[in-house]
């Protein structure tokens, strides 16, 4: 069990669907991250939120839209995805921008039909 | 652009043997992290190395950091099957905000 909770664990959607991924942590962490991981590859950073403000967008296509409603919650809104977007999406959090490691959730495995 | 390179990318070894995974990075950083990932699972933090000469040990794993050489090592002593996993090193960089840049990962298989 991880202290970063992601839902759903699995998601299958069509290219015209709209869905959202959710990430929650109650450790008081103020930095939160979205990563995309393809099979047998390292995680690729997508977005960084620091104190609920978007700090980094790694040139992610606009069909991915992040949202941080409060310090415990991070969403990733999905719209008009492509088959190549199928991957494991990992959320992570960190106490603050500093020396502590990032804590990862179990991920959402996304399949685009 | 920061590059983080691990070596080897694949490692198959027998139980009881010792081996080392290397992580080289291309820019100045004094924060390096090692993570473990089991197939289909999330990443588990193993070690946090925060200064030159830092050495951390947990069970059969020992990690070290040489910031001058921009090199970290993960040493496995007397390997056991349960250590089979993919191991990532990651370097902390500051680009507007702090972020991790991961190495390619080393897929370790330990055979009985």
JSON list of C-alpha atoms in Angstrom, two decimals:
[
{"chain": "A", "resi": 1, "resn": "UNK", "atom": "CA", "xyz": [0.00, 0.00, 0.00]},
{"chain": "A", "resi": 2, "resn": "UNK", "atom": "CA", "xyz": [1.24, 3.48, -0.86]},
{"chain": "A", "resi": 3, "resn": "UNK", "atom": "CA", "xyz": [0.42, 6.77, 0.82]},
{"chain": "A", "resi": 4, "resn": "UNK", "atom": "CA", "xyz": [-0.34, 8.32, -2.54]},
{"chain": "A", "resi": 5, "resn": "UNK", "atom": "CA", "xyz": [-3.68, 7.00, -3.78]},
{"chain": "A", "resi": 6, "resn": "UNK", "atom": "CA", "xyz": [-4.55, 6.97, -7.46]},
{"chain": "A", "resi": 7, "resn": "UNK", "atom": "CA", "xyz": [-7.92, 6.16, -8.99]},
{"chain": "A", "resi": 8, "resn": "UNK", "atom": "CA", "xyz": [-8.93, 4.43, -11.10]},
{"chain": "A", "resi": 9, "resn": "UNK", "atom": "CA", "xyz": [-6.31, 1.65, -11.26]},
{"chain": "A", "resi": 10, "resn": "UNK", "atom": "CA", "xyz": [-7.29, 0.79, -14.82]},
{"chain": "A", "resi": 11, "resn": "UNK", "atom": "CA", "xyz": [-9.05, 2.86, -17.48]},
{"chain": "A", "resi": 12, "resn": "UNK", "atom": "CA", "xyz": [-10.06, 1.99, -21.00]},
{"chain": "A", "resi": 13, "resn": "UNK", "atom": "CA", "xyz": [-11.39, 4.82, -23.11]},
{"chain": "A", "resi": 14, "resn": "UNK", "atom": "CA", "xyz": [-12.13, 5.70, -26.68]},
{"chain": "A", "resi": 15, "resn": "UNK", "atom": "CA", "xyz": [-10.42, 8.52, -28.50]},
{"chain": "A", "resi": 16, "resn": "UNK", "atom": "CA", "xyz": [-13.48, 10.76, -28.23]},
{"chain": "A", "resi": 17, "resn": "UNK", "atom": "CA", "xyz": [-14.09, 10.22, -24.53]},
{"chain": "A", "resi": 18, "resn": "UNK", "atom": "CA", "xyz": [-13.40, 12.59, -21.65]},
{"chain": "A", "resi": 19, "resn": "UNK", "atom": "CA", "xyz": [-12.15, 11.10, -18.42]},
{"chain": "A", "resi": 20, "resn": "UNK", "atom": "CA", "xyz": [-10.14, 12.16, -15.38]},
{"chain": "A", "resi": 21, "resn": "UNK", "atom": "CA", "xyz": [-7.43, 10.56, -13.28]},
{"chain": "A", "resi": 22, "resn": "UNK", "atom": "CA", "xyz": [-7.33, 11.36, -9.60]},
{"chain": "A", "resi": 23, "resn": "UNK", "atom": "CA", "xyz": [-4.45, 11.45, -7.14]},
{"chain": "A", "resi": 24, "resn": "UNK", "atom": "CA", "xyz": [-4.73, 12.07, -3.42]},
{"chain": "A", "resi": 25, "resn": "UNK", "atom": "CA", "xyz": [-2.22, 12.34, -0.58]},
{"chain": "A", "resi": 26, "resn": "UNK", "atom": "CA", "xyz": [-2.66, 13.28, 3.05]},
{"chain": "A", "resi": 27, "resn": "UNK", "atom": "CA", "xyz": [0.98, 13.58, 4.07]},
{"chain": "A", "resi": 28, "resn": "UNK", "atom": "CA", "xyz": [1.03, 17.37, 3.91]},
{"chain": "A", "resi": 29, "resn": "UNK", "atom": "CA", "xyz": [3.19, 17.29, 0.80]},
{"chain": "A", "resi": 30, "resn": "UNK", "atom": "CA", "xyz": [3.20, 20.55, -1.13]},
{"chain": "A", "resi": 31, "resn": "UNK", "atom": "CA", "xyz": [4.74, 19.39, -4.41]},
{"chain": "A", "resi": 32, "resn": "UNK", "atom": "CA", "xyz": [2.84, 16.99, -6.67]},
{"chain": "A", "resi": 33, "resn": "UNK", "atom": "CA", "xyz": [3.76, 15.45, -9.99]},
{"chain": "A", "resi": 34, "resn": "UNK", "atom": "CA", "xyz": [2.30, 13.61, -12.96]},
{"chain": "A", "resi": 35, "resn": "UNK", "atom": "CA", "xyz": [4.44, 11.15, -14.89]},
{"chain": "A", "resi": 36, "resn": "UNK", "atom": "CA", "xyz": [3.81, 8.97, -17.92]},
{"chain": "A", "resi": 37, "resn": "UNK", "atom": "CA", "xyz": [5.57, 5.62, -18.11]},
{"chain": "A", "resi": 38, "resn": "UNK", "atom": "CA", "xyz": [5.67, 3.37, -21.16]},
{"chain": "A", "resi": 39, "resn": "UNK", "atom": "CA", "xyz": [6.60, -0.29, -20.78]},
{"chain": "A", "resi": 40, "resn": "UNK", "atom": "CA", "xyz": [10.26, -0.89, -19.99]},
{"chain": "A", "resi": 41, "resn": "UNK", "atom": "CA", "xyz": [11.03, 2.84, -19.94]},
{"chain": "A", "resi": 42, "resn": "UNK", "atom": "CA", "xyz": [11.68, 5.30, -17.13]},
{"chain": "A", "resi": 43, "resn": "UNK", "atom": "CA", "xyz": [8.94, 7.66, -15.97]},
{"chain": "A", "resi": 44, "resn": "UNK", "atom": "CA", "xyz": [8.66, 10.84, -18.03]},
{"chain": "A", "resi": 45, "resn": "UNK", "atom": "CA", "xyz": [7.71, 13.97, -16.17]},
{"chain": "A", "resi": 46, "resn": "UNK", "atom": "CA", "xyz": [4.56, 15.71, -17.42]},
{"chain": "A", "resi": 47, "resn": "UNK", "atom": "CA", "xyz": [3.61, 18.33, -14.82]},
{"chain": "A", "resi": 48, "resn": "UNK", "atom": "CA", "xyz": [4.81, 19.71, -11.49]},
{"chain": "A", "resi": 49, "resn": "UNK", "atom": "CA", "xyz": [2.60, 21.55, -9.02]},
{"chain": "A", "resi": 50, "resn": "UNK", "atom": "CA", "xyz": [4.24, 23.42, -6.17]},
{"chain": "A", "resi": 51, "resn": "UNK", "atom": "CA", "xyz": [1.99, 24.88, -3.47]},
{"chain": "A", "resi": 52, "resn": "UNK", "atom": "CA", "xyz": [-0.99, 24.25, -5.76]},
{"chain": "A", "resi": 53, "resn": "UNK", "atom": "CA", "xyz": [0.45, 26.26, -8.64]},
{"chain": "A", "resi": 54, "resn": "UNK", "atom": "CA", "xyz": [1.62, 24.77, -11.90]},
{"chain": "A", "resi": 55, "resn": "UNK", "atom": "CA", "xyz": [5.41, 25.08, -11.92]},
{"chain": "A", "resi": 56, "resn": "UNK", "atom": "CA", "xyz": [6.45, 22.87, -14.81]},
{"chain": "A", "resi": 57, "resn": "UNK", "atom": "CA", "xyz": [4.66, 21.74, -17.96]},
{"chain": "A", "resi": 58, "resn": "UNK", "atom": "CA", "xyz": [7.00, 19.56, -19.99]},
{"chain": "A", "resi": 59, "resn": "UNK", "atom": "CA", "xyz": [5.44, 20.59, -23.30]},
{"chain": "A", "resi": 60, "resn": "UNK", "atom": "CA", "xyz": [2.60, 18.15, -22.79]},
{"chain": "A", "resi": 61, "resn": "UNK", "atom": "CA", "xyz": [-0.14, 18.17, -25.48]},
{"chain": "A", "resi": 62, "resn": "UNK", "atom": "CA", "xyz": [-3.25, 20.10, -24.51]},
{"chain": "A", "resi": 63, "resn": "UNK", "atom": "CA", "xyz": [-5.36, 16.94, -24.56]},
{"chain": "A", "resi": 64, "resn": "UNK", "atom": "CA", "xyz": [-3.89, 16.44, -21.07]},
{"chain": "A", "resi": 65, "resn": "UNK", "atom": "CA", "xyz": [-5.10, 19.07, -18.62]},
{"chain": "A", "resi": 66, "resn": "UNK", "atom": "CA", "xyz": [-3.88, 19.05, -15.00]},
{"chain": "A", "resi": 67, "resn": "UNK", "atom": "CA", "xyz": [-5.70, 20.54, -12.08]},
{"chain": "A", "resi": 68, "resn": "UNK", "atom": "CA", "xyz": [-4.77, 20.96, -8.41]},
{"chain": "A", "resi": 69, "resn": "UNK", "atom": "CA", "xyz": [-7.95, 21.91, -6.50]},
{"chain": "A", "resi": 70, "resn": "UNK", "atom": "CA", "xyz": [-6.23, 21.80, -3.11]},
{"chain": "A", "resi": 71, "resn": "UNK", "atom": "CA", "xyz": [-3.00, 20.72, -1.47]},
{"chain": "A", "resi": 72, "resn": "UNK", "atom": "CA", "xyz": [-4.10, 17.08, -1.17]},
{"chain": "A", "resi": 73, "resn": "UNK", "atom": "CA", "xyz": [-5.62, 16.49, -4.58]},
{"chain": "A", "resi": 74, "resn": "UNK", "atom": "CA", "xyz": [-4.30, 16.37, -8.11]},
{"chain": "A", "resi": 75, "resn": "UNK", "atom": "CA", "xyz": [-6.34, 15.60, -11.20]},
{"chain": "A", "resi": 76, "resn": "UNK", "atom": "CA", "xyz": [-5.42, 14.89, -14.78]},
{"chain": "A", "resi": 77, "resn": "UNK", "atom": "CA", "xyz": [-8.23, 15.54, -17.25]},
{"chain": "A", "resi": 78, "resn": "UNK", "atom": "CA", "xyz": [-8.07, 13.59, -20.49]},
{"chain": "A", "resi": 79, "resn": "UNK", "atom": "CA", "xyz": [-9.77, 14.46, -23.75]},
{"chain": "A", "resi": 80, "resn": "UNK", "atom": "CA", "xyz": [-9.39, 13.20, -27.31]},
{"chain": "A", "resi": 81, "resn": "UNK", "atom": "CA", "xyz": [-6.44, 10.99, -26.51]},
{"chain": "A", "resi": 82, "resn": "UNK", "atom": "CA", "xyz": [-4.48, 9.02, -29.09]},
{"chain": "A", "resi": 83, "resn": "UNK", "atom": "CA", "xyz": [-3.54, 5.33, -28.98]},
{"chain": "A", "resi": 84, "resn": "UNK", "atom": "CA", "xyz": [0.08, 6.30, -28.27]},
{"chain": "A", "resi": 85, "resn": "UNK", "atom": "CA", "xyz": [-1.11, 7.84, -25.00]},
{"chain": "A", "resi": 86, "resn": "UNK", "atom": "CA", "xyz": [-1.71, 4.35, -23.64]},
{"chain": "A", "resi": 87, "resn": "UNK", "atom": "CA", "xyz": [0.66, 4.02, -20.70]},
{"chain": "A", "resi": 88, "resn": "UNK", "atom": "CA", "xyz": [0.95, 3.87, -16.91]},
{"chain": "A", "resi": 89, "resn": "UNK", "atom": "CA", "xyz": [0.27, 7.28, -15.40]},
{"chain": "A", "resi": 90, "resn": "UNK", "atom": "CA", "xyz": [1.99, 7.82, -12.09]},
{"chain": "A", "resi": 91, "resn": "UNK", "atom": "CA", "xyz": [1.33, 10.50, -9.53]},
{"chain": "A", "resi": 92, "resn": "UNK", "atom": "CA", "xyz": [3.97, 11.45, -6.98]},
{"chain": "A", "resi": 93, "resn": "UNK", "atom": "CA", "xyz": [4.25, 13.87, -4.11]},
{"chain": "A", "resi": 94, "resn": "UNK", "atom": "CA", "xyz": [7.04, 15.36, -2.07]},
{"chain": "A", "resi": 95, "resn": "UNK", "atom": "CA", "xyz": [7.04, 17.24, 1.22]},
{"chain": "A", "resi": 96, "resn": "UNK", "atom": "CA", "xyz": [8.29, 20.33, -0.55]},
{"chain": "A", "resi": 97, "resn": "UNK", "atom": "CA", "xyz": [10.88, 21.20, -3.14]},
{"chain": "A", "resi": 98, "resn": "UNK", "atom": "CA", "xyz": [13.88, 19.95, -1.19]},
{"chain": "A", "resi": 99, "resn": "UNK", "atom": "CA", "xyz": [15.85, 16.89, -0.25]},
{"chain": "A", "resi": 100, "resn": "UNK", "atom": "CA", "xyz": [13.11, 14.37, 0.36]},
{"chain": "A", "resi": 101, "resn": "UNK", "atom": "CA", "xyz": [12.33, 11.62, -2.15]},
{"chain": "A", "resi": 102, "resn": "UNK", "atom": "CA", "xyz": [9.19, 11.65, -4.19]},
{"chain": "A", "resi": 103, "resn": "UNK", "atom": "CA", "xyz": [6.53, 9.17, -3.06]},
{"chain": "A", "resi": 104, "resn": "UNK", "atom": "CA", "xyz": [4.76, 7.46, -5.93]},
{"chain": "A", "resi": 105, "resn": "UNK", "atom": "CA", "xyz": [1.25, 6.14, -6.20]},
{"chain": "A", "resi": 106, "resn": "UNK", "atom": "CA", "xyz": [0.45, 2.76, -7.76]},
{"chain": "A", "resi": 107, "resn": "UNK", "atom": "CA", "xyz": [-0.53, 4.39, -11.02]},
{"chain": "A", "resi": 108, "resn": "UNK", "atom": "CA", "xyz": [-3.43, 4.25, -13.46]},
{"chain": "A", "resi": 109, "resn": "UNK", "atom": "CA", "xyz": [-2.99, 1.94, -16.40]},
{"chain": "A", "resi": 110, "resn": "UNK", "atom": "CA", "xyz": [-4.62, 3.71, -19.33]},
{"chain": "A", "resi": 111, "resn": "UNK", "atom": "CA", "xyz": [-5.59, 2.05, -22.60]},
{"chain": "A", "resi": 112, "resn": "UNK", "atom": "CA", "xyz": [-6.86, 4.09, -25.53]},
{"chain": "A", "resi": 113, "resn": "UNK", "atom": "CA", "xyz": [-8.95, 2.20, -28.07]},
{"chain": "B", "resi": 1, "resn": "UNK", "atom": "CA", "xyz": [20.30, 19.14, -21.21]},
{"chain": "B", "resi": 2, "resn": "UNK", "atom": "CA", "xyz": [20.87, 16.81, -18.29]},
{"chain": "B", "resi": 3, "resn": "UNK", "atom": "CA", "xyz": [21.56, 13.21, -19.18]},
{"chain": "B", "resi": 4, "resn": "UNK", "atom": "CA", "xyz": [21.45, 10.35, -16.69]},
{"chain": "B", "resi": 5, "resn": "UNK", "atom": "CA", "xyz": [22.92, 7.10, -17.92]},
{"chain": "B", "resi": 6, "resn": "UNK", "atom": "CA", "xyz": [22.81, 3.75, -16.19]},
{"chain": "B", "resi": 7, "resn": "UNK", "atom": "CA", "xyz": [25.05, 0.82, -16.87]},
{"chain": "B", "resi": 8, "resn": "UNK", "atom": "CA", "xyz": [24.29, -1.98, -17.44]},
{"chain": "B", "resi": 9, "resn": "UNK", "atom": "CA", "xyz": [20.71, -1.80, -18.70]},
{"chain": "B", "resi": 10, "resn": "UNK", "atom": "CA", "xyz": [20.20, -5.52, -18.25]},
{"chain": "B", "resi": 11, "resn": "UNK", "atom": "CA", "xyz": [21.83, -7.73, -15.66]},
{"chain": "B", "resi": 12, "resn": "UNK", "atom": "CA", "xyz": [21.30, -11.41, -15.11]},
{"chain": "B", "resi": 13, "resn": "UNK", "atom": "CA", "xyz": [23.14, -12.88, -12.18]},
{"chain": "B", "resi": 14, "resn": "UNK", "atom": "CA", "xyz": [23.17, -15.85, -9.89]},
{"chain": "B", "resi": 15, "resn": "UNK", "atom": "CA", "xyz": [22.17, -15.86, -6.28]},
{"chain": "B", "resi": 16, "resn": "UNK", "atom": "CA", "xyz": [25.07, -15.28, -3.95]},
{"chain": "B", "resi": 17, "resn": "UNK", "atom": "CA", "xyz": [27.07, -13.13, -6.36]},
{"chain": "B", "resi": 18, "resn": "UNK", "atom": "CA", "xyz": [28.02, -9.48, -6.00]},
{"chain": "B", "resi": 19, "resn": "UNK", "atom": "CA", "xyz": [27.50, -6.80, -8.63]},
{"chain": "B", "resi": 20, "resn": "UNK", "atom": "CA", "xyz": [27.39, -3.05, -9.13]},
{"chain": "B", "resi": 21, "resn": "UNK", "atom": "CA", "xyz": [25.09, -0.81, -11.13]},
{"chain": "B", "resi": 22, "resn": "UNK", "atom": "CA", "xyz": [26.52, 2.52, -12.26]},
{"chain": "B", "resi": 23, "resn": "UNK", "atom": "CA", "xyz": [24.73, 5.82, -12.73]},
{"chain": "B", "resi": 24, "resn": "UNK", "atom": "CA", "xyz": [26.48, 8.71, -14.49]},
{"chain": "B", "resi": 25, "resn": "UNK", "atom": "CA", "xyz": [24.98, 12.15, -14.90]},
{"chain": "B", "resi": 26, "resn": "UNK", "atom": "CA", "xyz": [26.05, 15.09, -16.99]},
{"chain": "B", "resi": 27, "resn": "UNK", "atom": "CA", "xyz": [25.51, 18.18, -14.86]},
{"chain": "B", "resi": 28, "resn": "UNK", "atom": "CA", "xyz": [26.19, 19.38, -11.34]},
{"chain": "B", "resi": 29, "resn": "UNK", "atom": "CA", "xyz": [23.81, 18.00, -8.76]},
{"chain": "B", "resi": 30, "resn": "UNK", "atom": "CA", "xyz": [24.26, 16.87, -5.20]},
{"chain": "B", "resi": 31, "resn": "UNK", "atom": "CA", "xyz": [20.98, 15.06, -4.85]},
{"chain": "B", "resi": 32, "resn": "UNK", "atom": "CA", "xyz": [20.57, 11.59, -6.25]},
{"chain": "B", "resi": 33, "resn": "UNK", "atom": "CA", "xyz": [17.90, 8.99, -5.60]},
{"chain": "B", "resi": 34, "resn": "UNK", "atom": "CA", "xyz": [17.61, 5.27, -6.21]},
{"chain": "B", "resi": 35, "resn": "UNK", "atom": "CA", "xyz": [14.23, 3.68, -6.82]},
{"chain": "B", "resi": 36, "resn": "UNK", "atom": "CA", "xyz": [13.08, 0.10, -7.29]},
{"chain": "B", "resi": 37, "resn": "UNK", "atom": "CA", "xyz": [10.19, -0.92, -9.54]},
{"chain": "B", "resi": 38, "resn": "UNK", "atom": "CA", "xyz": [8.68, -4.41, -9.69]},
{"chain": "B", "resi": 39, "resn": "UNK", "atom": "CA", "xyz": [6.81, -5.38, -12.89]},
{"chain": "B", "resi": 40, "resn": "UNK", "atom": "CA", "xyz": [3.45, -3.63, -13.09]},
{"chain": "B", "resi": 41, "resn": "UNK", "atom": "CA", "xyz": [4.07, -1.84, -9.81]},
{"chain": "B", "resi": 42, "resn": "UNK", "atom": "CA", "xyz": [4.94, 1.64, -8.65]},
{"chain": "B", "resi": 43, "resn": "UNK", "atom": "CA", "xyz": [8.34, 3.04, -7.75]},
{"chain": "B", "resi": 44, "resn": "UNK", "atom": "CA", "xyz": [9.69, 2.48, -4.27]},
{"chain": "B", "resi": 45, "resn": "UNK", "atom": "CA", "xyz": [12.27, 4.86, -2.85]},
{"chain": "B", "resi": 46, "resn": "UNK", "atom": "CA", "xyz": [15.44, 3.02, -1.79]},
{"chain": "B", "resi": 47, "resn": "UNK", "atom": "CA", "xyz": [18.11, 5.63, -1.08]},
{"chain": "B", "resi": 48, "resn": "UNK", "atom": "CA", "xyz": [18.52, 9.39, -0.91]},
{"chain": "B", "resi": 49, "resn": "UNK", "atom": "CA", "xyz": [22.11, 10.60, -1.43]},
{"chain": "B", "resi": 50, "resn": "UNK", "atom": "CA", "xyz": [22.57, 14.26, -0.63]},
{"chain": "B", "resi": 51, "resn": "UNK", "atom": "CA", "xyz": [26.27, 15.02, -0.57]},
{"chain": "B", "resi": 52, "resn": "UNK", "atom": "CA", "xyz": [29.60, 14.03, -1.98]},
{"chain": "B", "resi": 53, "resn": "UNK", "atom": "CA", "xyz": [30.84, 10.82, -0.40]},
{"chain": "B", "resi": 54, "resn": "UNK", "atom": "CA", "xyz": [27.41, 9.85, 0.90]},
{"chain": "B", "resi": 55, "resn": "UNK", "atom": "CA", "xyz": [26.99, 6.13, 1.47]},
{"chain": "B", "resi": 56, "resn": "UNK", "atom": "CA", "xyz": [23.75, 4.43, 2.44]},
{"chain": "B", "resi": 57, "resn": "UNK", "atom": "CA", "xyz": [23.13, 0.75, 3.12]},
{"chain": "B", "resi": 58, "resn": "UNK", "atom": "CA", "xyz": [19.97, -1.27, 3.50]},
{"chain": "B", "resi": 59, "resn": "UNK", "atom": "CA", "xyz": [20.27, -5.03, 3.71]},
{"chain": "B", "resi": 60, "resn": "UNK", "atom": "CA", "xyz": [22.14, -6.35, 0.68]},
{"chain": "B", "resi": 61, "resn": "UNK", "atom": "CA", "xyz": [22.07, -3.00, -1.13]},
{"chain": "B", "resi": 62, "resn": "UNK", "atom": "CA", "xyz": [24.56, -0.18, -0.72]},
{"chain": "B", "resi": 63, "resn": "UNK", "atom": "CA", "xyz": [24.52, 3.12, -2.61]},
{"chain": "B", "resi": 64, "resn": "UNK", "atom": "CA", "xyz": [27.21, 5.76, -2.88]},
{"chain": "B", "resi": 65, "resn": "UNK", "atom": "CA", "xyz": [27.63, 9.17, -4.48]},
{"chain": "B", "resi": 66, "resn": "UNK", "atom": "CA", "xyz": [30.68, 10.91, -5.93]},
{"chain": "B", "resi": 67, "resn": "UNK", "atom": "CA", "xyz": [29.55, 14.35, -7.03]},
{"chain": "B", "resi": 68, "resn": "UNK", "atom": "CA", "xyz": [32.95, 15.26, -8.45]},
{"chain": "B", "resi": 69, "resn": "UNK", "atom": "CA", "xyz": [32.89, 12.28, -10.79]},
{"chain": "B", "resi": 70, "resn": "UNK", "atom": "CA", "xyz": [29.10, 12.69, -11.27]},
{"chain": "B", "resi": 71, "resn": "UNK", "atom": "CA", "xyz": [28.75, 9.02, -10.47]},
{"chain": "B", "resi": 72, "resn": "UNK", "atom": "CA", "xyz": [26.58, 6.96, -8.17]},
{"chain": "B", "resi": 73, "resn": "UNK", "atom": "CA", "xyz": [26.80, 3.23, -7.63]},
{"chain": "B", "resi": 74, "resn": "UNK", "atom": "CA", "xyz": [24.34, 0.67, -6.33]},
{"chain": "B", "resi": 75, "resn": "UNK", "atom": "CA", "xyz": [26.15, -2.38, -5.03]},
{"chain": "B", "resi": 76, "resn": "UNK", "atom": "CA", "xyz": [24.41, -5.69, -4.51]},
{"chain": "B", "resi": 77, "resn": "UNK", "atom": "CA", "xyz": [25.99, -8.12, -2.08]},
{"chain": "B", "resi": 78, "resn": "UNK", "atom": "CA", "xyz": [25.22, -11.84, -2.11]},
{"chain": "B", "resi": 79, "resn": "UNK", "atom": "CA", "xyz": [22.19, -11.38, -4.35]},
{"chain": "B", "resi": 80, "resn": "UNK", "atom": "CA", "xyz": [18.92, -13.16, -3.60]},
{"chain": "B", "resi": 81, "resn": "UNK", "atom": "CA", "xyz": [15.99, -13.77, -5.93]},
{"chain": "B", "resi": 82, "resn": "UNK", "atom": "CA", "xyz": [13.80, -11.20, -4.14]},
{"chain": "B", "resi": 83, "resn": "UNK", "atom": "CA", "xyz": [16.04, -8.42, -5.41]},
{"chain": "B", "resi": 84, "resn": "UNK", "atom": "CA", "xyz": [14.95, -9.06, -9.00]},
{"chain": "B", "resi": 85, "resn": "UNK", "atom": "CA", "xyz": [13.41, -5.77, -10.20]},
{"chain": "B", "resi": 86, "resn": "UNK", "atom": "CA", "xyz": [14.18, -2.70, -12.28]},
{"chain": "B", "resi": 87, "resn": "UNK", "atom": "CA", "xyz": [16.37, -0.14, -10.53]},
{"chain": "B", "resi": 88, "resn": "UNK", "atom": "CA", "xyz": [16.32, 3.55, -11.49]},
{"chain": "B", "resi": 89, "resn": "UNK", "atom": "CA", "xyz": [18.64, 6.30, -10.44]},
{"chain": "B", "resi": 90, "resn": "UNK", "atom": "CA", "xyz": [17.29, 9.85, -10.63]},
{"chain": "B", "resi": 91, "resn": "UNK", "atom": "CA", "xyz": [18.99, 13.22, -10.32]},
{"chain": "B", "resi": 92, "resn": "UNK", "atom": "CA", "xyz": [17.38, 16.33, -8.88]},
{"chain": "B", "resi": 93, "resn": "UNK", "atom": "CA", "xyz": [17.62, 19.42, -11.06]},
{"chain": "B", "resi": 94, "resn": "UNK", "atom": "CA", "xyz": [16.18, 22.88, -10.73]},
{"chain": "B", "resi": 95, "resn": "UNK", "atom": "CA", "xyz": [14.43, 24.26, -13.81]},
{"chain": "B", "resi": 96, "resn": "UNK", "atom": "CA", "xyz": [11.89, 26.71, -12.51]},
{"chain": "B", "resi": 97, "resn": "UNK", "atom": "CA", "xyz": [11.00, 24.06, -9.97]},
{"chain": "B", "resi": 98, "resn": "UNK", "atom": "CA", "xyz": [12.80, 20.98, -8.81]},
{"chain": "B", "resi": 99, "resn": "UNK", "atom": "CA", "xyz": [12.30, 17.87, -10.86]},
{"chain": "B", "resi": 100, "resn": "UNK", "atom": "CA", "xyz": [13.80, 14.42, -11.18]},
{"chain": "B", "resi": 101, "resn": "UNK", "atom": "CA", "xyz": [15.53, 13.21, -14.30]},
{"chain": "B", "resi": 102, "resn": "UNK", "atom": "CA", "xyz": [15.61, 9.42, -14.42]},
{"chain": "B", "resi": 103, "resn": "UNK", "atom": "CA", "xyz": [18.17, 7.06, -15.85]},
{"chain": "B", "resi": 104, "resn": "UNK", "atom": "CA", "xyz": [17.01, 4.40, -18.30]},
{"chain": "B", "resi": 105, "resn": "UNK", "atom": "CA", "xyz": [16.73, 1.78, -15.57]},
{"chain": "B", "resi": 106, "resn": "UNK", "atom": "CA", "xyz": [18.62, -1.46, -14.98]},
{"chain": "B", "resi": 107, "resn": "UNK", "atom": "CA", "xyz": [16.56, -4.61, -15.24]},
{"chain": "B", "resi": 108, "resn": "UNK", "atom": "CA", "xyz": [18.03, -7.04, -12.74]},
{"chain": "B", "resi": 109, "resn": "UNK", "atom": "CA", "xyz": [17.22, -10.74, -12.84]},
{"chain": "B", "resi": 110, "resn": "UNK", "atom": "CA", "xyz": [18.62, -12.99, -10.14]},
{"chain": "B", "resi": 111, "resn": "UNK", "atom": "CA", "xyz": [18.51, -16.67, -10.87]},
{"chain": "B", "resi": 112, "resn": "UNK", "atom": "CA", "xyz": [18.42, -19.35, -8.17]}
]
